[in-house]
């Protein structure tokens, strides 16, 4: 019954996505849903895009092992990112009527900066999308009791999401996000209600977590712990802002006010609701300590789904996995679409400036297929956890794209030379520290890369101006 429910759910979701695709007629429809989305859809697509595999599997598993301190990146950094990005994009970039973030870098700086920052953005999605399709493989393996292996499930899940994303783009994604948000919230709240009855109530579970030190948020007096804590927080909070999927969701709104309000509310709901899977996963350690403490040591990502499969009725299992698939599919479609649109618009179109809109739309769809193939190779060969895949994804945009984006908007003296030094200096210093020092570094490598990027923008912009070298200044 569980397997057939999942099959039915996937068919319905794919059918809706393909049907909505009949309303996609140009690149603006495909990339930004025609900039027509009302407030409820914007809230839903912002929430559902981020509430994916890492929120259900990764964050909950990390909380069970490390407590609140371990999830500073997500949901704390992630939700702050959505709020900041909503205000920033809604007030500063919405009226520019851009298709991608790369367009801003070209207009503000130059074609070279457009290409470099777009490559950083595209590369960052590799880990994020891989985490989603890897989670789909895990789900299919669990519900079929191993009849479908994780690698086969990964390929199958990627093919399903690819189908409606390729045809419908942002419009299909947004409509499905709205429906999937309802499924996610209702399903996980129902599971939380059932599991709270097994543990003596919410208050008893929270009290147990507090006594175990799981609710301690800030590190102790150790400097290395504090740097690691701040590095994780800023990686997600700042590194996620120059992301095409966040930009698409905000600027797909019908007006600037809707863009700001939708992103802020979506971020707040995301922050609050991420604690639900954390509560469910921690409750599992109280329901059956021996089994679930063993899972934590072996693979903590299995704690939550194992609880549902072993201790819930079939109806609850169906609701849970329906909600879980909703969360993963919504994030998968968004993260497949964003880099494909960015690559087509900001890399290829610059080489073929006379490309028609219809040809560009075909290119975006073809690129989506190609990027999915690359993601599958990475997800099938990487042994990183879902949480780490997502957390690591934003390091490259933190060191390579955040400073040029923010200072490009707020600092009128920033120049193309400064942006070039910022991107190259930030990325190269980060990579060098990762390779040469790694975990032995006092400061997290991405924090060093961020500081170099900031310094590079300031020095690279001001020094040529002092020397009388002409540069592109101002927006």
Coordinates of C-alpha atoms in Angstrom, one line a residue:
X1 CA 0.0 0.0 0.0
X2 CA 2.8 2.4 0.9
X3 CA 4.6 1.8 -2.4
X4 CA 1.5 2.3 -4.5
X5 CA 0.7 5.5 -2.6
X6 CA 4.1 6.8 -3.5
X7 CA 3.7 5.8 -7.1
X8 CA 0.3 7.5 -7.3
X9 CA 1.7 10.7 -5.6
X10 CA 4.6 10.9 -8.1
X11 CA 2.3 10.4 -11.1
X12 CA 0.0 13.2 -9.9
X13 CA 2.8 15.6 -9.2
X14 CA 4.5 15.0 -12.5
X15 CA 1.2 15.3 -14.3
X16 CA 0.4 18.6 -12.7
X17 CA 3.9 19.9 -13.6
X18 CA 3.7 18.8 -17.2
X19 CA 0.2 20.3 -17.5
X20 CA 1.3 23.7 -16.2
X21 CA 4.1 23.5 -18.7
X22 CA 1.6 24.2 -21.5
X23 CA 1.5 27.8 -20.2
X24 CA 5.3 28.3 -20.7
X25 CA 5.8 30.2 -24.0
X26 CA 9.1 32.1 -23.5
X27 CA 12.3 32.3 -21.4
X28 CA 10.6 34.8 -19.0
X29 CA 7.9 32.2 -18.3
X30 CA 10.4 29.4 -17.9
X31 CA 12.9 31.3 -15.7
X32 CA 10.7 33.7 -13.7
X33 CA 7.1 32.4 -14.1
X34 CA 6.3 35.6 -16.1
X35 CA 6.8 37.6 -12.9
X36 CA 3.2 37.1 -12.1
X37 CA 3.2 35.1 -8.8
X38 CA 0.9 36.3 -6.0
X39 CA 1.9 36.4 -2.3
X40 CA 0.7 32.9 -1.2
X41 CA 2.7 31.2 -4.1
X42 CA 5.8 33.3 -3.4
X43 CA 5.7 32.3 0.3
X44 CA 5.2 28.7 -0.6
X45 CA 7.9 28.5 -3.3
X46 CA 10.5 30.3 -1.0
X47 CA 9.6 27.9 1.9
X48 CA 9.4 24.7 -0.2
X49 CA 12.6 25.4 -2.1
X50 CA 14.7 25.3 1.0
X51 CA 12.7 22.7 3.0
X52 CA 14.2 19.8 1.3
X53 CA 16.3 16.7 2.0
X54 CA 18.7 18.6 4.3
X55 CA 15.8 20.0 6.4
X56 CA 14.2 16.6 6.9
X57 CA 17.2 14.2 6.9
X58 CA 20.3 16.4 7.4
X59 CA 19.2 19.0 10.0
X60 CA 17.3 16.5 12.1
X61 CA 20.1 14.0 12.1
X62 CA 22.7 16.7 13.0
X63 CA 20.5 18.0 15.8
X64 CA 20.2 14.5 17.3
X65 CA 24.0 14.2 17.3
X66 CA 25.2 17.7 18.0
X67 CA 22.3 19.7 19.3
X68 CA 21.4 23.3 18.3
X69 CA 25.0 24.3 18.0
X70 CA 25.4 21.8 15.2
X71 CA 22.6 23.3 13.1
X72 CA 23.6 27.0 13.3
X73 CA 24.0 27.0 9.5
X74 CA 20.6 25.5 8.8
X75 CA 18.0 26.6 9.9
X76 CA 19.5 29.7 11.6
X77 CA 21.7 30.9 8.8
X78 CA 19.4 29.7 6.1
X79 CA 16.3 31.5 7.4
X80 CA 18.2 34.8 7.9
X81 CA 19.4 34.5 4.3
X82 CA 15.9 34.3 3.0
X83 CA 14.9 37.4 5.0
X84 CA 17.9 39.4 4.0
X85 CA 17.7 38.3 0.4
X86 CA 14.0 39.2 0.2
X87 CA 14.6 42.8 1.4
X88 CA 17.7 43.2 -0.7
X89 CA 16.4 41.8 -4.0
X90 CA 12.9 43.4 -3.5
X91 CA 14.3 46.9 -2.9
X92 CA 17.4 46.9 -5.0
X93 CA 17.2 44.5 -8.0
X94 CA 13.5 43.8 -8.7
X95 CA 12.9 47.0 -10.7
X96 CA 16.0 46.2 -12.9
X97 CA 13.9 43.4 -14.5
X98 CA 16.8 41.0 -14.7
X99 CA 16.5 37.3 -15.8
X100 CA 19.5 36.1 -13.7
X101 CA 22.0 37.4 -11.1
X102 CA 24.7 37.2 -13.8
X103 CA 22.8 39.9 -15.7
X104 CA 23.4 42.3 -12.8
X105 CA 27.2 41.5 -12.7
X106 CA 27.4 42.2 -16.5
X107 CA 25.5 45.5 -16.2
X108 CA 27.3 46.7 -13.1
X109 CA 30.8 45.5 -13.9
X110 CA 31.6 43.6 -17.1
X111 CA 31.2 40.5 -19.2
X112 CA 34.2 38.8 -17.5
X113 CA 32.7 39.4 -14.0
X114 CA 29.4 38.0 -15.3
X115 CA 31.1 34.8 -16.4
X116 CA 33.3 34.3 -13.3
X117 CA 30.5 34.9 -10.8
X118 CA 28.1 32.7 -12.8
X119 CA 30.6 29.9 -12.8
X120 CA 30.8 30.2 -9.0
X121 CA 27.0 30.1 -8.7
X122 CA 26.7 27.1 -11.0
X123 CA 29.4 25.1 -9.3
X124 CA 27.8 25.7 -5.9
X125 CA 24.6 23.9 -7.0
X126 CA 26.4 20.6 -7.7
X127 CA 26.5 19.6 -4.0
X128 CA 23.0 21.0 -3.2
X129 CA 21.2 19.2 -6.1
X130 CA 23.2 16.0 -5.4
X131 CA 21.9 16.0 -1.8
X132 CA 18.3 16.1 -3.0
X133 CA 18.6 13.3 -5.6
X134 CA 20.6 11.2 -3.1
X135 CA 17.8 11.6 -0.6
X136 CA 15.3 10.5 -3.2
X137 CA 17.3 7.3 -3.7
X138 CA 17.3 6.8 0.1
X139 CA 13.5 7.2 0.2
X140 CA 12.9 4.8 -2.6
X141 CA 15.2 2.2 -1.0
X142 CA 13.4 2.5 2.3
X143 CA 9.9 2.2 1.1
X144 CA 10.6 -0.8 -1.1
X145 CA 12.6 -2.4 1.7
X146 CA 15.7 -2.5 -0.5
X147 CA 14.0 -3.8 -3.6
X148 CA 15.0 -0.6 -5.3
X149 CA 18.7 0.1 -4.4
X150 CA 19.8 3.6 -3.4
X151 CA 21.7 4.2 -6.7
X152 CA 18.7 3.1 -8.8
X153 CA 16.4 5.2 -6.7
X154 CA 18.6 8.2 -7.2
X155 CA 18.5 7.8 -11.0
X156 CA 14.7 7.3 -10.9
X157 CA 14.1 10.3 -8.6
X158 CA 16.2 12.5 -10.8
X159 CA 14.3 11.4 -13.9
X160 CA 11.0 12.2 -12.4
X161 CA 12.0 15.7 -11.2
X162 CA 13.7 16.4 -14.5
X163 CA 10.6 15.6 -16.5
X164 CA 8.4 18.4 -15.1
X165 CA 11.2 20.9 -14.5
X166 CA 12.5 20.6 -18.1
X167 CA 9.0 21.2 -19.6
X168 CA 7.5 23.7 -17.1
X169 CA 10.5 25.5 -15.6
X170 CA 9.8 28.0 -12.8
X171 CA 6.0 28.1 -13.5
X172 CA 5.6 24.3 -12.9
X173 CA 7.9 24.5 -9.9
X174 CA 6.0 27.4 -8.3
X175 CA 2.6 25.7 -8.6
X176 CA 3.8 22.4 -7.3
X177 CA 5.6 24.2 -4.5
X178 CA 2.3 25.6 -3.3
X179 CA 0.7 22.2 -3.3
X180 CA 3.7 20.5 -1.8
X181 CA 4.0 23.1 1.0
X182 CA 0.5 22.1 2.2
X183 CA 1.5 18.4 2.1
X184 CA 4.8 19.0 3.9
X185 CA 3.2 21.0 6.8
X186 CA 0.2 18.8 7.3
X187 CA 2.1 15.6 7.0
X188 CA 4.9 16.4 9.4
X189 CA 2.6 18.0 12.0
X190 CA 0.5 14.8 11.9
X191 CA 3.6 12.6 12.5
X192 CA 4.8 15.0 15.3
X193 CA 1.4 14.7 17.0
X194 CA 1.6 10.8 16.9
X195 CA 5.2 10.7 18.2
X196 CA 4.5 13.1 21.0
X197 CA 2.0 10.7 22.4
X198 CA 4.7 8.0 22.5
X199 CA 7.1 10.2 24.5
X200 CA 4.8 11.8 27.1
X201 CA 4.2 15.0 25.2
X202 CA 6.1 17.9 23.7
X203 CA 7.1 19.3 27.0
X204 CA 8.7 16.1 28.2
X205 CA 10.7 15.7 25.0
X206 CA 12.0 19.3 25.1
X207 CA 12.9 18.9 28.8
X208 CA 14.8 15.7 28.0
X209 CA 16.7 17.4 25.1
X210 CA 17.5 20.4 27.4
X211 CA 18.9 18.1 30.1
X212 CA 21.0 16.3 27.5
X213 CA 22.5 19.6 26.5
X214 CA 21.0 19.5 23.0
X215 CA 19.5 23.0 23.4
X216 CA 22.8 24.8 24.1
X217 CA 23.3 27.1 21.1
X218 CA 26.5 29.1 21.7
X219 CA 30.0 27.5 21.9
X220 CA 32.2 27.7 25.1
X221 CA 35.2 29.8 25.6
X222 CA 37.3 28.0 22.9
X223 CA 38.3 30.4 20.1
X224 CA 38.5 27.7 17.5
X225 CA 34.9 26.6 18.3
X226 CA 33.7 30.1 18.0
X227 CA 35.4 30.6 14.6
X228 CA 33.9 27.3 13.4
X229 CA 30.5 28.4 14.7
X230 CA 30.6 31.8 13.0
X231 CA 32.0 30.3 9.8
X232 CA 29.1 27.9 9.5
X233 CA 26.6 30.6 10.2
X234 CA 27.9 33.1 7.7
X235 CA 28.5 30.5 5.0
X236 CA 24.8 29.7 4.9
X237 CA 23.5 33.2 5.7
X238 CA 25.7 35.2 3.3
X239 CA 26.8 32.5 0.8
X240 CA 23.2 31.6 0.0
X241 CA 22.2 35.1 -1.0
X242 CA 24.0 35.2 -4.4
X243 CA 22.1 32.1 -5.5
X244 CA 20.0 32.0 -8.6
X245 CA 17.1 30.0 -7.1
X246 CA 16.6 32.5 -4.3
X247 CA 16.8 35.4 -6.8
X248 CA 14.3 33.6 -9.1
X249 CA 11.8 33.1 -6.3
X250 CA 11.9 36.7 -5.1
X251 CA 11.8 38.3 -8.5
X252 CA 9.1 36.0 -9.8
X253 CA 6.6 37.9 -7.6
X254 CA 4.0 40.2 -9.3
X255 CA 5.5 43.3 -7.7
X256 CA 8.3 44.4 -5.4
X257 CA 6.1 44.5 -2.2
X258 CA 5.0 40.9 -2.8
X259 CA 8.6 39.9 -3.4
X260 CA 9.8 41.3 -0.1
X261 CA 6.9 40.1 2.0
X262 CA 6.8 36.7 0.4
X263 CA 10.5 36.0 1.1
X264 CA 10.4 37.3 4.6
X265 CA 7.3 35.3 5.5
X266 CA 8.7 32.2 3.8
X267 CA 12.0 32.6 5.7
X268 CA 10.1 32.9 9.1
X269 CA 7.9 29.9 8.4
X270 CA 10.9 27.9 7.3
X271 CA 12.8 28.7 10.5
X272 CA 9.8 27.7 12.7
X273 CA 8.9 24.6 10.9
X274 CA 12.4 23.1 10.6
X275 CA 12.1 22.3 14.3
X276 CA 9.4 19.8 13.6
X277 CA 11.6 17.2 12.0
X278 CA 14.2 17.9 14.7
X279 CA 11.5 17.2 17.3
X280 CA 10.4 13.9 15.6
X281 CA 14.0 12.7 15.2
X282 CA 14.9 13.4 18.8
X283 CA 11.7 11.7 20.0
X284 CA 12.9 8.5 18.3
X285 CA 15.8 8.3 20.8
X286 CA 13.2 8.2 23.6
X287 CA 10.8 5.7 21.9
X288 CA 13.5 3.1 21.4
X289 CA 16.9 4.2 22.8
X290 CA 18.8 1.1 22.0
X291 CA 17.8 0.9 18.3
X292 CA 18.0 4.6 17.5
X293 CA 21.2 5.3 19.4
X294 CA 22.8 2.6 17.3
X295 CA 21.5 4.2 14.2
X296 CA 23.0 7.6 15.3
X297 CA 26.4 5.9 15.5
X298 CA 26.0 4.2 12.2
X299 CA 23.9 6.6 10.0
X300 CA 21.9 9.2 11.8
X301 CA 20.1 10.1 8.6
X302 CA 18.1 6.9 9.0
X303 CA 16.7 7.8 12.4
X304 CA 13.5 9.7 11.3
X305 CA 12.4 7.3 8.5
X306 CA 13.2 4.3 10.6
X307 CA 11.0 5.6 13.3
X308 CA 8.1 6.0 10.9
X309 CA 8.5 2.6 9.3
X310 CA 8.9 0.7 12.5
X311 CA 6.5 2.5 14.9
X312 CA 3.7 4.1 12.7
X313 CA 0.6 2.7 11.0
X314 CA 0.5 2.5 7.2
X315 CA -1.6 5.7 6.9
X316 CA 1.0 7.7 8.9
X317 CA 3.8 6.1 6.8
X318 CA 2.0 7.2 3.6
X319 CA 1.5 10.7 4.9
X320 CA 5.1 11.0 6.1
X321 CA 6.6 9.8 2.9
X322 CA 4.2 11.9 0.8
X323 CA 5.4 15.0 2.8
X324 CA 9.0 13.9 2.5
X325 CA 8.8 13.5 -1.3
X326 CA 7.1 16.9 -1.5
X327 CA 10.0 18.5 0.4
X328 CA 12.7 16.8 -1.7
X329 CA 11.0 17.2 -5.1
X330 CA 10.3 20.9 -4.6
X331 CA 13.9 21.6 -3.7
X332 CA 15.2 19.4 -6.5
X333 CA 13.3 21.1 -9.2
X334 CA 14.4 24.5 -8.0
X335 CA 18.0 23.6 -7.8
X336 CA 18.0 21.9 -11.2
X337 CA 16.4 24.9 -12.8
X338 CA 18.6 27.7 -11.3
X339 CA 22.0 26.8 -12.6
X340 CA 20.6 25.7 -16.0
X341 CA 19.1 29.1 -16.5
X342 CA 22.2 30.9 -15.3
X343 CA 24.5 28.9 -17.6
X344 CA 22.3 29.4 -20.7
X345 CA 21.7 33.2 -20.1
X346 CA 25.1 34.2 -18.8
X347 CA 27.6 31.8 -20.4
X348 CA 26.3 30.6 -23.7
X349 CA 24.1 33.6 -24.7
X350 CA 27.2 35.9 -24.4
X351 CA 28.9 33.7 -27.1
X352 CA 25.8 33.9 -29.3
X353 CA 24.3 37.3 -28.7
X354 CA 21.7 37.0 -31.6
X355 CA 20.2 33.9 -30.2
X356 CA 16.4 34.1 -30.4
X357 CA 14.2 33.7 -27.4
X358 CA 12.8 30.4 -28.7
X359 CA 16.3 29.0 -29.2
X360 CA 17.4 30.2 -25.7
X361 CA 14.4 28.4 -24.2
X362 CA 15.5 25.2 -25.9
X363 CA 19.0 25.7 -24.6
X364 CA 17.7 26.1 -21.1
X365 CA 15.8 22.9 -21.3
X366 CA 18.8 21.1 -22.8
X367 CA 21.1 22.4 -20.2
X368 CA 18.8 21.2 -17.4
X369 CA 19.1 17.7 -18.8
X370 CA 22.9 18.0 -19.0
X371 CA 23.3 19.4 -15.5
X372 CA 21.1 16.6 -14.2
X373 CA 23.5 14.0 -15.7
X374 CA 26.4 15.8 -13.9
X375 CA 24.6 15.8 -10.6
X376 CA 23.9 12.1 -10.9
X377 CA 27.6 11.3 -11.4
X378 CA 28.5 13.4 -8.4
X379 CA 25.8 12.0 -6.1
X380 CA 26.6 8.4 -7.0
X381 CA 30.3 8.8 -6.3
X382 CA 30.3 11.1 -3.2
X383 CA 30.2 9.7 0.3
X384 CA 29.4 13.0 2.0
X385 CA 26.3 13.3 4.2
X386 CA 23.3 15.2 2.9
X387 CA 23.8 18.0 5.4
X388 CA 27.4 18.4 4.5
X389 CA 26.7 18.4 0.8
X390 CA 24.4 21.4 1.3
X391 CA 26.5 23.2 3.8
X392 CA 29.6 22.9 1.6
X393 CA 27.7 24.2 -1.5
X394 CA 27.6 27.8 -0.3
X395 CA 31.3 28.2 0.4
X396 CA 32.1 29.0 -3.2
X397 CA 29.5 31.7 -3.5
X398 CA 30.5 33.2 -0.2
X399 CA 34.1 33.7 -1.3
X400 CA 33.4 34.3 -5.0
X401 CA 30.1 36.2 -5.5
X402 CA 28.7 37.7 -2.3
X403 CA 31.1 40.7 -2.0
X404 CA 30.8 41.8 -5.7
X405 CA 27.0 41.6 -5.4
X406 CA 26.6 43.6 -2.2
X407 CA 29.3 46.1 -2.7
X408 CA 28.3 46.4 -6.3
X409 CA 24.9 47.6 -5.1
X410 CA 25.9 49.6 -2.0
X411 CA 29.4 51.0 -2.8
X412 CA 29.5 53.4 -5.7
X413 CA 33.3 53.3 -5.8
X414 CA 33.5 49.6 -6.6
X415 CA 35.0 48.9 -10.0
X416 CA 35.4 46.1 -12.5
X417 CA 39.1 45.8 -11.4
X418 CA 38.0 45.5 -7.8
X419 CA 35.4 42.9 -8.6
X420 CA 38.0 40.8 -10.5
X421 CA 40.4 40.9 -7.6
X422 CA 37.6 40.1 -5.2
X423 CA 36.4 37.0 -7.1
X424 CA 39.8 35.6 -8.0
X425 CA 41.4 36.4 -4.6
X426 CA 38.5 35.0 -2.6
X427 CA 38.2 31.7 -4.5
X428 CA 42.0 31.1 -4.8
X429 CA 42.7 31.8 -1.1
X430 CA 39.8 29.6 0.0
X431 CA 41.0 26.7 -2.2
X432 CA 44.6 27.1 -1.1
X433 CA 43.7 27.0 2.6
X434 CA 41.4 24.0 2.1
X435 CA 44.1 22.0 0.3
X436 CA 47.2 23.1 2.3
X437 CA 45.8 23.5 5.8
X438 CA 42.2 22.1 5.8
X439 CA 40.7 21.4 9.3
X440 CA 44.0 22.5 11.0
X441 CA 43.3 26.1 10.1
X442 CA 42.4 28.4 13.0
X443 CA 39.9 30.3 10.9
X444 CA 37.6 28.3 8.6
X445 CA 39.0 28.4 5.0
X446 CA 35.8 30.0 3.7
X447 CA 36.0 32.8 6.3
X448 CA 39.6 33.6 5.1
X449 CA 38.4 33.5 1.5
X450 CA 35.6 35.9 2.4
X451 CA 38.0 38.4 4.1
X452 CA 40.4 38.2 1.1
X453 CA 37.4 38.8 -1.2
X454 CA 36.3 41.9 0.8
X455 CA 39.9 43.3 0.9
X456 CA 40.4 42.6 -2.8
X457 CA 37.3 44.6 -3.7
X458 CA 38.3 47.6 -1.6
X459 CA 42.0 47.6 -2.7
X460 CA 41.3 46.6 -6.3
X461 CA 38.8 49.4 -6.6
X462 CA 40.6 52.2 -4.8
X463 CA 44.2 51.7 -5.7
X464 CA 43.8 52.1 -9.5
X465 CA 41.7 55.2 -8.8
X466 CA 44.5 56.7 -6.7
X467 CA 47.0 55.9 -9.5
X468 CA 44.8 57.5 -12.1
X469 CA 44.0 54.2 -13.9
X470 CA 40.5 54.4 -15.5
X471 CA 37.9 52.0 -14.2
X472 CA 34.2 51.3 -14.5
X473 CA 32.7 53.1 -11.5
X474 CA 29.1 53.4 -10.5
X475 CA 25.9 51.4 -11.4

